[in-house]
mmCIF file of C-alpha atoms in Angstrom:
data_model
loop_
_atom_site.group_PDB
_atom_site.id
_atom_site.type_symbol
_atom_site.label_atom_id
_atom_site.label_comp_id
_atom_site.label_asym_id
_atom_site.label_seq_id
_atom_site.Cartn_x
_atom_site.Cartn_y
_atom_site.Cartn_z
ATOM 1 C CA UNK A 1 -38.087 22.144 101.280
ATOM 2 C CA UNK A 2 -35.177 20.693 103.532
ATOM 3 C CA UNK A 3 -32.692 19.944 101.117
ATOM 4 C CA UNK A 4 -30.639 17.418 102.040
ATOM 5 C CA UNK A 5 -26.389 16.971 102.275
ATOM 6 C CA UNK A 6 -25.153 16.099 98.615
ATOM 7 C CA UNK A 7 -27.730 17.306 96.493
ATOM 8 C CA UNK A 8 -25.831 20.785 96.537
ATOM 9 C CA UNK A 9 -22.013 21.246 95.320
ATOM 10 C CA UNK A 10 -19.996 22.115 98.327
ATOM 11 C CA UNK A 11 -19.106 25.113 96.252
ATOM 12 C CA UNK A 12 -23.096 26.304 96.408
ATOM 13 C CA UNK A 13 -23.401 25.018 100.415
ATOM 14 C CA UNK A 14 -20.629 27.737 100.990
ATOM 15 C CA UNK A 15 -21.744 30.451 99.273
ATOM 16 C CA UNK A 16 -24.891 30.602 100.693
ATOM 17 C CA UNK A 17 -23.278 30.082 104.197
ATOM 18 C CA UNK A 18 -21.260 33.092 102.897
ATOM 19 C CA UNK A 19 -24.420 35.113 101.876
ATOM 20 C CA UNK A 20 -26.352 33.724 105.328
ATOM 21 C CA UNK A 21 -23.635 35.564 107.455
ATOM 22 C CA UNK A 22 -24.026 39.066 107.384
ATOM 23 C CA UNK A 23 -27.585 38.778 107.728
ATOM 24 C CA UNK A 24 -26.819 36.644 110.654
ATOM 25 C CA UNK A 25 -24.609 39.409 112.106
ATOM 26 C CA UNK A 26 -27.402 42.210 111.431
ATOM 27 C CA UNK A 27 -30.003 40.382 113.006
ATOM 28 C CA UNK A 28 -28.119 39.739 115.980
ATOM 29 C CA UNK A 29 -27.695 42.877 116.347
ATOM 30 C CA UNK A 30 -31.305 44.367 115.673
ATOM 31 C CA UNK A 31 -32.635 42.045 118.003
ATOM 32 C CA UNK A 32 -30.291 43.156 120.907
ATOM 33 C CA UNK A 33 -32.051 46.235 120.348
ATOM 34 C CA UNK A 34 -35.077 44.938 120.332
ATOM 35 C CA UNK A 35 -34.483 43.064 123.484
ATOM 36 C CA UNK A 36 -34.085 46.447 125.115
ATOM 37 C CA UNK A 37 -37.466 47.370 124.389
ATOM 38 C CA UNK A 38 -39.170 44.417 124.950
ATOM 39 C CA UNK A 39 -37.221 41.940 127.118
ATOM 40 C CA UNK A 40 -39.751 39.267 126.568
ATOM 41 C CA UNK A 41 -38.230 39.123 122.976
ATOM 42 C CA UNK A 42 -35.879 36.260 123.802
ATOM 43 C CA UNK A 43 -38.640 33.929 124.587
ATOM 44 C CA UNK A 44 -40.660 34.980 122.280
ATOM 45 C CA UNK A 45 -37.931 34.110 119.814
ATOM 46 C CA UNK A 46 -37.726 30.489 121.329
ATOM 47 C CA UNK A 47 -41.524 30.590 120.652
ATOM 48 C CA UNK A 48 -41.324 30.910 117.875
ATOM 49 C CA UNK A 49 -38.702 28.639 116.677
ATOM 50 C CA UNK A 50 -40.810 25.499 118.724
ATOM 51 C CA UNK A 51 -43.878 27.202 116.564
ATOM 52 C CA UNK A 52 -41.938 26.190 113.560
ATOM 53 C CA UNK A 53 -40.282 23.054 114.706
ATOM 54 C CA UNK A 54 -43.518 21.578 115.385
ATOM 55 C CA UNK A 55 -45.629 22.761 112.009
ATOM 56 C CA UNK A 56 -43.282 21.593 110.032
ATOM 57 C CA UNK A 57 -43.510 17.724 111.412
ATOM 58 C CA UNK A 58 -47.131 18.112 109.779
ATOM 59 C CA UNK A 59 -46.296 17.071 106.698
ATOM 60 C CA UNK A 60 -49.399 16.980 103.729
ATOM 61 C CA UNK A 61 -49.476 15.656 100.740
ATOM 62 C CA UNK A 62 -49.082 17.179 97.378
ATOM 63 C CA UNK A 63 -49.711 16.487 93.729
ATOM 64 C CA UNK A 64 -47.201 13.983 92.182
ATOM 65 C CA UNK A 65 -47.568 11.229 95.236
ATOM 66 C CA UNK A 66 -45.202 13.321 97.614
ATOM 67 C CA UNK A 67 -45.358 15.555 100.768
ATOM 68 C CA UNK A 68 -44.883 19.578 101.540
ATOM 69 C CA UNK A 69 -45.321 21.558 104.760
ATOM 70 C CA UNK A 70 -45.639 24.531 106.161
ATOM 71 C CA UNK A 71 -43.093 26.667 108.010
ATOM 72 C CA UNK A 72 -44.711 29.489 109.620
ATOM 73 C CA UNK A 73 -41.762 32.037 108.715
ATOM 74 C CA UNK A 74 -44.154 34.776 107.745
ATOM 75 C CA UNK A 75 -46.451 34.590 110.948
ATOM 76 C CA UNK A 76 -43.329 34.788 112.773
ATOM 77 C CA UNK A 77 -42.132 37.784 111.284
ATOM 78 C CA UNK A 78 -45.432 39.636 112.157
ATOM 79 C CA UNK A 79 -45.183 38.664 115.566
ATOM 80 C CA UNK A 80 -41.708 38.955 116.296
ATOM 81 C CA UNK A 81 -40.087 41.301 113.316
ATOM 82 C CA UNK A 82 -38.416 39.856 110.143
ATOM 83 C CA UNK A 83 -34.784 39.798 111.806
ATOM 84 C CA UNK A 84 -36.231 37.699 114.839
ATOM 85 C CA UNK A 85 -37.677 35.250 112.859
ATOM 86 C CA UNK A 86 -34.834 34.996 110.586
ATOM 87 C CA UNK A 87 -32.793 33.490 114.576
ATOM 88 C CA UNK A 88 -35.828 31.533 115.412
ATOM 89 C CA UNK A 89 -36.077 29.930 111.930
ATOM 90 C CA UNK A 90 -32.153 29.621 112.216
ATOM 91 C CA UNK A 91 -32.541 27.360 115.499
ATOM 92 C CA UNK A 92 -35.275 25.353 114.211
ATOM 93 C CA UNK A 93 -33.617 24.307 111.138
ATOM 94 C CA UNK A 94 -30.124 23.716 113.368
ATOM 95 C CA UNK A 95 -31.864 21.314 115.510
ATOM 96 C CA UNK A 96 -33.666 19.772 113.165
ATOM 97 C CA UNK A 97 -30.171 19.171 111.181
ATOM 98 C CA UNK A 98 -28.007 18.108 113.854
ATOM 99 C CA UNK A 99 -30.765 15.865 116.423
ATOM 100 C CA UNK A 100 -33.185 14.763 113.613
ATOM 101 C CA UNK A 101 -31.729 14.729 110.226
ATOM 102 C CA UNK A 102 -33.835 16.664 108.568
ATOM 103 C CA UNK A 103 -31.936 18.774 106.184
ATOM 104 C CA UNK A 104 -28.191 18.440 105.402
ATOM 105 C CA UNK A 105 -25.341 19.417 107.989
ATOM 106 C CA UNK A 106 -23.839 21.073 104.592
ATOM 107 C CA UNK A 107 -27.043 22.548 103.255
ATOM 108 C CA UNK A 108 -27.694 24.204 106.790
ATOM 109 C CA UNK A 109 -27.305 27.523 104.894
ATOM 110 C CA UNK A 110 -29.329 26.368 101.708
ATOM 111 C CA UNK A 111 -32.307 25.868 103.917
ATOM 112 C CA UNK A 112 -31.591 28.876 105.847
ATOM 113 C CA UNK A 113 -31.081 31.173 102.857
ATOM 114 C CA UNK A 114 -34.820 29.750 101.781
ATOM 115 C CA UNK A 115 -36.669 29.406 104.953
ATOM 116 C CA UNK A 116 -35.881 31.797 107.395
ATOM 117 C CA UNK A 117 -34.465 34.707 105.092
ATOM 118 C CA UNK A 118 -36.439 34.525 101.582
ATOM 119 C CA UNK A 119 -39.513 33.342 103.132
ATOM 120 C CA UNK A 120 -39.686 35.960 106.573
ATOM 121 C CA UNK A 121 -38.764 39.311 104.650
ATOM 122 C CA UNK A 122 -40.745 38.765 101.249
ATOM 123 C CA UNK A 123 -43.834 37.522 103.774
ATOM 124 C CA UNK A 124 -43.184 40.512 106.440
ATOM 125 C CA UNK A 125 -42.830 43.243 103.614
ATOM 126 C CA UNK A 126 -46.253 41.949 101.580
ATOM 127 C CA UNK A 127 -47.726 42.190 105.050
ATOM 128 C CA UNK A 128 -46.539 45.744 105.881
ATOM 129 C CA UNK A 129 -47.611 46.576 102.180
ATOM 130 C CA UNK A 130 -51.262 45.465 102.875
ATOM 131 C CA UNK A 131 -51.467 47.160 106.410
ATOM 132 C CA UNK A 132 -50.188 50.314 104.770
ATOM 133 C CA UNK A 133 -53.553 50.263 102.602
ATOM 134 C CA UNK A 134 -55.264 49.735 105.537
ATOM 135 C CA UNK A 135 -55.578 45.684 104.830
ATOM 136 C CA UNK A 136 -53.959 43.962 107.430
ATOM 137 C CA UNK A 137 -55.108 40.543 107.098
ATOM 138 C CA UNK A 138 -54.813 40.328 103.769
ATOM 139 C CA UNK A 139 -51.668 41.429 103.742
ATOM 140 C CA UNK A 140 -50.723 38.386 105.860
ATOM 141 C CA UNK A 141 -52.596 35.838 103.892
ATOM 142 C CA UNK A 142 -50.630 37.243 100.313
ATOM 143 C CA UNK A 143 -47.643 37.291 102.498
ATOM 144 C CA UNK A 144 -47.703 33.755 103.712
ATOM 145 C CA UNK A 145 -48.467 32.575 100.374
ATOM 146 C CA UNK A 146 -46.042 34.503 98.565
ATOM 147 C CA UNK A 147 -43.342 33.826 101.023
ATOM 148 C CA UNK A 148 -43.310 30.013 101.144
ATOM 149 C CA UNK A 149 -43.300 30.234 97.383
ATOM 150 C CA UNK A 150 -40.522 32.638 96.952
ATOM 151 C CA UNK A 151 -38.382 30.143 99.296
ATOM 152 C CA UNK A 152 -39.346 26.971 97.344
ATOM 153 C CA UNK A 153 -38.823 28.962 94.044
ATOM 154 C CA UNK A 154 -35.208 29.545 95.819
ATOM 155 C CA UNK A 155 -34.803 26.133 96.210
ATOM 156 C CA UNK A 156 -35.482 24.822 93.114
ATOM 157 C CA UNK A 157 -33.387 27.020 91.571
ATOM 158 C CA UNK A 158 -30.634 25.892 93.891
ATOM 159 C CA UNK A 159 -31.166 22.170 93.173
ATOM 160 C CA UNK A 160 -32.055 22.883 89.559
ATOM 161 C CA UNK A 161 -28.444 24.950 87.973
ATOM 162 C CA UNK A 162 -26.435 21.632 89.926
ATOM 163 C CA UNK A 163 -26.023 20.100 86.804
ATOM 164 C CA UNK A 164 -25.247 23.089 84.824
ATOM 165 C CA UNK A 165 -21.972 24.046 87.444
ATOM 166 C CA UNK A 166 -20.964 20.217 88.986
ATOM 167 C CA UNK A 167 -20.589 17.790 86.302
ATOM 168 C CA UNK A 168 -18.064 14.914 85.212
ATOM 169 C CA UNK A 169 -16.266 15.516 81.659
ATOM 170 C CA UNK A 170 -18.885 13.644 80.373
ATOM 171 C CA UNK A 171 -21.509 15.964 81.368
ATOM 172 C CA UNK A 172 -23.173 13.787 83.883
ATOM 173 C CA UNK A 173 -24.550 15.694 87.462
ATOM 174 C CA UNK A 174 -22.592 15.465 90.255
ATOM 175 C CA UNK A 175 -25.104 16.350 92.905
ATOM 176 C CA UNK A 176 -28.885 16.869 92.425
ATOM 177 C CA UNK A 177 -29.443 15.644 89.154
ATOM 178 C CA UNK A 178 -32.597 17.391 88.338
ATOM 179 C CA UNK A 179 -32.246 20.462 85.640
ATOM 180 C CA UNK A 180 -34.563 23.987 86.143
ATOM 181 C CA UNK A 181 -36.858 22.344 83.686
ATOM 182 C CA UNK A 182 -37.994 19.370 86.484
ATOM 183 C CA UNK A 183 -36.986 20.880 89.729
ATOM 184 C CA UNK A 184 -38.616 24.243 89.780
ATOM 185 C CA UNK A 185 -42.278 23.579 88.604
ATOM 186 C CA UNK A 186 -41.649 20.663 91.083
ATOM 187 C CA UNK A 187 -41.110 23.036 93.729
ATOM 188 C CA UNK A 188 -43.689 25.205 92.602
ATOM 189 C CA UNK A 189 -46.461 23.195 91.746
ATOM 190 C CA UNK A 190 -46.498 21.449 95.812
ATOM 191 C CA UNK A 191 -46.348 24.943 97.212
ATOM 192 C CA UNK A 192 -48.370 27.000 94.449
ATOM 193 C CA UNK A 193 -51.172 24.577 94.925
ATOM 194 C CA UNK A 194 -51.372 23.222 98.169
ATOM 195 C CA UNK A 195 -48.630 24.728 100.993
ATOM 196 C CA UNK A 196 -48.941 28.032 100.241
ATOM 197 C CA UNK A 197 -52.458 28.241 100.613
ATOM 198 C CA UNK A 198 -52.072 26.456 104.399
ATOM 199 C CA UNK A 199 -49.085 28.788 105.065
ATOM 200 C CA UNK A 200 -51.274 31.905 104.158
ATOM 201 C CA UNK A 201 -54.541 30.525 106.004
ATOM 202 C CA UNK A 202 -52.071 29.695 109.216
ATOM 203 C CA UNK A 203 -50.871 32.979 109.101
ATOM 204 C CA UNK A 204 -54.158 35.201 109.293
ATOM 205 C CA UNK A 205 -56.084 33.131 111.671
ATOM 206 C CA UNK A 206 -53.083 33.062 114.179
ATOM 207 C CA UNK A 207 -52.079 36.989 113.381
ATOM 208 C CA UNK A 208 -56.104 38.024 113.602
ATOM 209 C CA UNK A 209 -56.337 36.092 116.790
ATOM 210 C CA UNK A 210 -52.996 37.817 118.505
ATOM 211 C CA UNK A 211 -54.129 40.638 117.372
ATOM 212 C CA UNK A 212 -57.716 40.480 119.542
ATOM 213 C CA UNK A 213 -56.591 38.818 122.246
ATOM 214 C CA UNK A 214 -53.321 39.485 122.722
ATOM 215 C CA UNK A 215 -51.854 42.653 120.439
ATOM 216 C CA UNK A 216 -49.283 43.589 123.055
ATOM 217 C CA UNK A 217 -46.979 40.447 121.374
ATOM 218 C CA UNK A 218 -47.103 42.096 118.164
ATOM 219 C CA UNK A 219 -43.953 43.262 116.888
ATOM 220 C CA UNK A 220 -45.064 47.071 116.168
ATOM 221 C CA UNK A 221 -46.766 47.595 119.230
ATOM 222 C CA UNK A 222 -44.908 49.208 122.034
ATOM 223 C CA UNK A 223 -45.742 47.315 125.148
ATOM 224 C CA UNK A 224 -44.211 44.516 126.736
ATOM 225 C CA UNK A 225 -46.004 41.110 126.428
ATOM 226 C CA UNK A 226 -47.439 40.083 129.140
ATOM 227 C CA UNK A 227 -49.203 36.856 128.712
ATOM 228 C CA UNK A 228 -46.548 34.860 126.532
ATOM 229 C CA UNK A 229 -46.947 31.625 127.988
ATOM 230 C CA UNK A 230 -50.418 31.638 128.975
ATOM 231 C CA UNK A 231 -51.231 31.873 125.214
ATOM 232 C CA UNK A 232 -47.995 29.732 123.684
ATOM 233 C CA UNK A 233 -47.163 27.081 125.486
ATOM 234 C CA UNK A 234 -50.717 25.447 125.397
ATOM 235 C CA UNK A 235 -50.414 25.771 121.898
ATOM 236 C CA UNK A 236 -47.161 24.629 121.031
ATOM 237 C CA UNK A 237 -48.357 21.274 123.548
ATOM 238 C CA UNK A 238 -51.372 20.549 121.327
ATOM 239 C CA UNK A 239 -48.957 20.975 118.064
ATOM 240 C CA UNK A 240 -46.781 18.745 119.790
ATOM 241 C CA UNK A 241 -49.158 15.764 121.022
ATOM 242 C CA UNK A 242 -50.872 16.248 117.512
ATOM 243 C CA UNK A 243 -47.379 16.115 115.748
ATOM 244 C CA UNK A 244 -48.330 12.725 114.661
ATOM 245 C CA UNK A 245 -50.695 13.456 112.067
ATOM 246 C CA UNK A 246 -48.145 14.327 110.024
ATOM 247 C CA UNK A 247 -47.530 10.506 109.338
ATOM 248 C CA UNK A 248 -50.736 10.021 107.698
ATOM 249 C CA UNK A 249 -48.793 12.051 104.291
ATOM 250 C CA UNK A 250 -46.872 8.987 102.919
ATOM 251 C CA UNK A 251 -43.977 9.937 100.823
ATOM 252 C CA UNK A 252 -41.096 11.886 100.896
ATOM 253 C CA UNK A 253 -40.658 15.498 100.138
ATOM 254 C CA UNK A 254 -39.481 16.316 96.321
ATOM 255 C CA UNK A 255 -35.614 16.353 96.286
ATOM 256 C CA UNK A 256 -35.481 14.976 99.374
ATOM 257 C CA UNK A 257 -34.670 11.233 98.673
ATOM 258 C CA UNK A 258 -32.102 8.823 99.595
ATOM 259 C CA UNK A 259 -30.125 7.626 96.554
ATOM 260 C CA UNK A 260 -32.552 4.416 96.152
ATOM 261 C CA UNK A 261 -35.323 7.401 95.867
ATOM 262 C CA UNK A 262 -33.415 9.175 93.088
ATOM 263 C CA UNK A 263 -33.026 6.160 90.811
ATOM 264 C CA UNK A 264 -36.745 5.470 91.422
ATOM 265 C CA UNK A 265 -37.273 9.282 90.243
ATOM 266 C CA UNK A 266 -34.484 9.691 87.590
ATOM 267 C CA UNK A 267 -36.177 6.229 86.092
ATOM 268 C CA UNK A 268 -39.460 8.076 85.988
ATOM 269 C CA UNK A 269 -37.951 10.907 84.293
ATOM 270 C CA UNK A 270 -36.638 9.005 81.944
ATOM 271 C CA UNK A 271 -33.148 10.207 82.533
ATOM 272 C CA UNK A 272 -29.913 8.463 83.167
ATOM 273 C CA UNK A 273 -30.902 6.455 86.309
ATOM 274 C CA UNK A 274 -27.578 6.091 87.932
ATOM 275 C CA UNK A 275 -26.868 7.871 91.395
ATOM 276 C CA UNK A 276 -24.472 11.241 91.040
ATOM 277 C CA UNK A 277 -20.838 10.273 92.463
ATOM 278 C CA UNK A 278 -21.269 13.034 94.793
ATOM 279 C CA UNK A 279 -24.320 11.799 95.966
ATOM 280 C CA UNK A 280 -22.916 8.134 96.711
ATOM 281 C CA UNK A 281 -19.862 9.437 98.244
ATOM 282 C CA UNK A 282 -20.666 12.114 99.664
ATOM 283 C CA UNK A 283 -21.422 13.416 103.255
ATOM 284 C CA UNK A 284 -22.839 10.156 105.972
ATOM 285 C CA UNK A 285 -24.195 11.866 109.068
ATOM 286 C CA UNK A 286 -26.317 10.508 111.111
ATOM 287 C CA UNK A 287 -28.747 11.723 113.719
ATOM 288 C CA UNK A 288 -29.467 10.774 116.682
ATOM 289 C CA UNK A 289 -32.852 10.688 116.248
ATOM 290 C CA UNK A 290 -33.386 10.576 112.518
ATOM 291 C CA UNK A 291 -36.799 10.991 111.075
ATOM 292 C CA UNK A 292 -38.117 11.769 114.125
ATOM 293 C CA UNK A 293 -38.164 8.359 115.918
ATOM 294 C CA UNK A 294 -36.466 5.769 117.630
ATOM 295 C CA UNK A 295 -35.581 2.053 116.993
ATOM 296 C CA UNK A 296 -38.200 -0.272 118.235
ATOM 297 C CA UNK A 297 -40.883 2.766 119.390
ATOM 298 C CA UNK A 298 -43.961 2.775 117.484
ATOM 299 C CA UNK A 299 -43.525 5.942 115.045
ATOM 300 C CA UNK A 300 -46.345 7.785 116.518
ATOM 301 C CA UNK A 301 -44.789 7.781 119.883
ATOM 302 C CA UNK A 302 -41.369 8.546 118.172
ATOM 303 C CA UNK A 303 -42.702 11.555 116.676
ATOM 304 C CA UNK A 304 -44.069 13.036 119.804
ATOM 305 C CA UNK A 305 -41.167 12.316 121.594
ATOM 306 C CA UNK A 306 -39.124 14.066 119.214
ATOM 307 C CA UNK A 307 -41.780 17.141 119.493
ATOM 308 C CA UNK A 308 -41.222 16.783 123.245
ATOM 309 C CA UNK A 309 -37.312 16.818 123.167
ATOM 310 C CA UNK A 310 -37.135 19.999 120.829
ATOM 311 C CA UNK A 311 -38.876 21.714 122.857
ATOM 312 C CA UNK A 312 -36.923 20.874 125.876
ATOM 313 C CA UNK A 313 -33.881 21.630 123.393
ATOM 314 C CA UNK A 314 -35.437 25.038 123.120
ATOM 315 C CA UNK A 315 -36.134 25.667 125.946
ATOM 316 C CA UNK A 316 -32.630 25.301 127.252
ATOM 317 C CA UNK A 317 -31.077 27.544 124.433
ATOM 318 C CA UNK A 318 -33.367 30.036 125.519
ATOM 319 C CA UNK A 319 -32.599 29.899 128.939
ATOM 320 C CA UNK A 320 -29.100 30.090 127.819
ATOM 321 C CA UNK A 321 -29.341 33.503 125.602
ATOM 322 C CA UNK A 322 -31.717 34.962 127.790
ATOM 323 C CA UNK A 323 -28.933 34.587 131.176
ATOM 324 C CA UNK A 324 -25.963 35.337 128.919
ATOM 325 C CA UNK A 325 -27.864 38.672 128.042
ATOM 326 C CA UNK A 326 -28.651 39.714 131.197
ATOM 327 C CA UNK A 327 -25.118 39.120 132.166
ATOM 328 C CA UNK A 328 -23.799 41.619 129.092
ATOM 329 C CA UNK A 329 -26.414 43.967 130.278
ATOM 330 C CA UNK A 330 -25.280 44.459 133.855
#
């Protein structure tokens, strides 16, 4: 669901920048609130953007010989309230941009927009819907598997009206070439039919088990946490010495090809198998550790590396926010 630079116009990567900051701006401000009831929110928020940093390196794969993954947006908004897991999303996705180039630089806001707005406040508001008739855990399983599906209906809409508003004279795509017709029941079909259903399973086993053994971290309840890294950081070092199982899913995510990929797939399709000129000449970035690995280092090694240095990456923007807060404060 990352989608990458130059499959959206630059006219579509800014206006969902555009729509991505005022709810930037609100939940900044929500969760400075929050913070003043429960202090432990800022790691909590770094938690939680390691939590989905690390699920989404397991990738699995889907119908149609590629892969899909979970993203853990809903679970976070349980735990941490829909405007807190809107910032930890927001970090996971920047890192994952700028240090492993996954996801465009450009279509930071796309995937924002999708994962960690769409996905966190359809999930959280399913959930609150179920709890209200007195069925919590099924309102998290709906919710996770509604939310990762309104996101990747999100994005194939995105990818899909590209050649209806960026063409040549002659009609021919500029970006993504895919119309509504391919790219949303592609979207749909991995998520519908496999993701969603790990997203929703994820999301009530972890919520039931916070919620016996350690409700305080919930985001309704009143107290302050007090057993945050007793019960995450274990977890989020499994996830990250595990992190290479997601190499056993060979392929790459739909829409998320390099321009030899999407003359392969336009071929299949049957459609004009040329690369867009905004694809070929388009954005170049490239990360410093792209794909999550490093030149001459076995890819299983590469991969927990990379889970490693994220979460030192986290760590220290945590550490950051949490002293600049406490500064502001007194």
């Amino acid at each position: 669901m990352h989608i990458p630079d130059n499959y959206l116009s630059p006219t579509t990567c800014a206006a969902l920048v555009a729509a991505m900051a005022p709810v930037w701006t609100v939940s900044l401000k929500k969760v400075r609130v929050q913070i003043e009831a429960k202090k432990a929110t800022v790691p909590l928020i770094g938690v939680g953007a390691a939590f989905a940093f690390l699920i989404m390196m397991f990738n699995v794969p889907v119908p149609g010989g590629t892969t899909a993954h979970a993203v853990g947006a809903t679970l976070l908004a349980i735990l941490l309230g829909p405007w807190a897991a809107c910032l930890s999303i927001s970090i996971a996705l920047l890192l994952q941009a700028f240090v492993f180039g996954d996801g465009g630089i450009l279509a930071y806001g796309a995937n924002v927009f999708n994962m960690g707005f769409i996905m966190p406040f359809v999930g959280y508001s399913l959930f609150m819907l179920g709890k209200r008739f007195k069925h919590p855990k099924l309102g998290a399983f709906v919710g996770g598997y509604f939310g990762i599906n309104f996101a990747a209906l999100a994005a194939g809409v995105e990818l899909g009206i590209q050649p209806l508003i960026a063409h040549t004279a002659s009609g021919q795509p500029l970006y993504s070439p895919y119309p509504l017709s391919i790219s949303v029941p592609a979207m749909l079909s991995a998520h519908m039919l496999v993701v969603g259903w790990i997203e929703a399973v994820v999301t009530v086993l972890v919520y039931q088990f916070v919620q016996k053994s350690a409700p305080d971290e919930l985001y309704e309840t009143p107290n302050e946490p007090s057993r945050v890294g007793r019960i995450w950081l274990p977890l989020l070092g499994v996830m990250a010495f595990l992190s290479p199982l997601g190499l056993l899913a060979s392929g790459d995510a739909w829409g998320e090809w390099d321009t030899a990929g999407v003359v392969a797939q336009l071929k299949a399709n049957h459609m004009h198998a040329a690369v867009p000129r905004g694809m070929a000449h388009g954005m170049d970035f490239h990360a410093l550790l792209a794909d999550y690995g490093l030149s001459g280092i076995p890819a299983p090694v590469g991969y927990v590396l990379s889970a490693a240095t994220a979460l030192i990456l986290i760590g220290i923007i945590v550490k950051i926010v949490g002293a600049r807060h406490a500064k502001v404060v007194s």
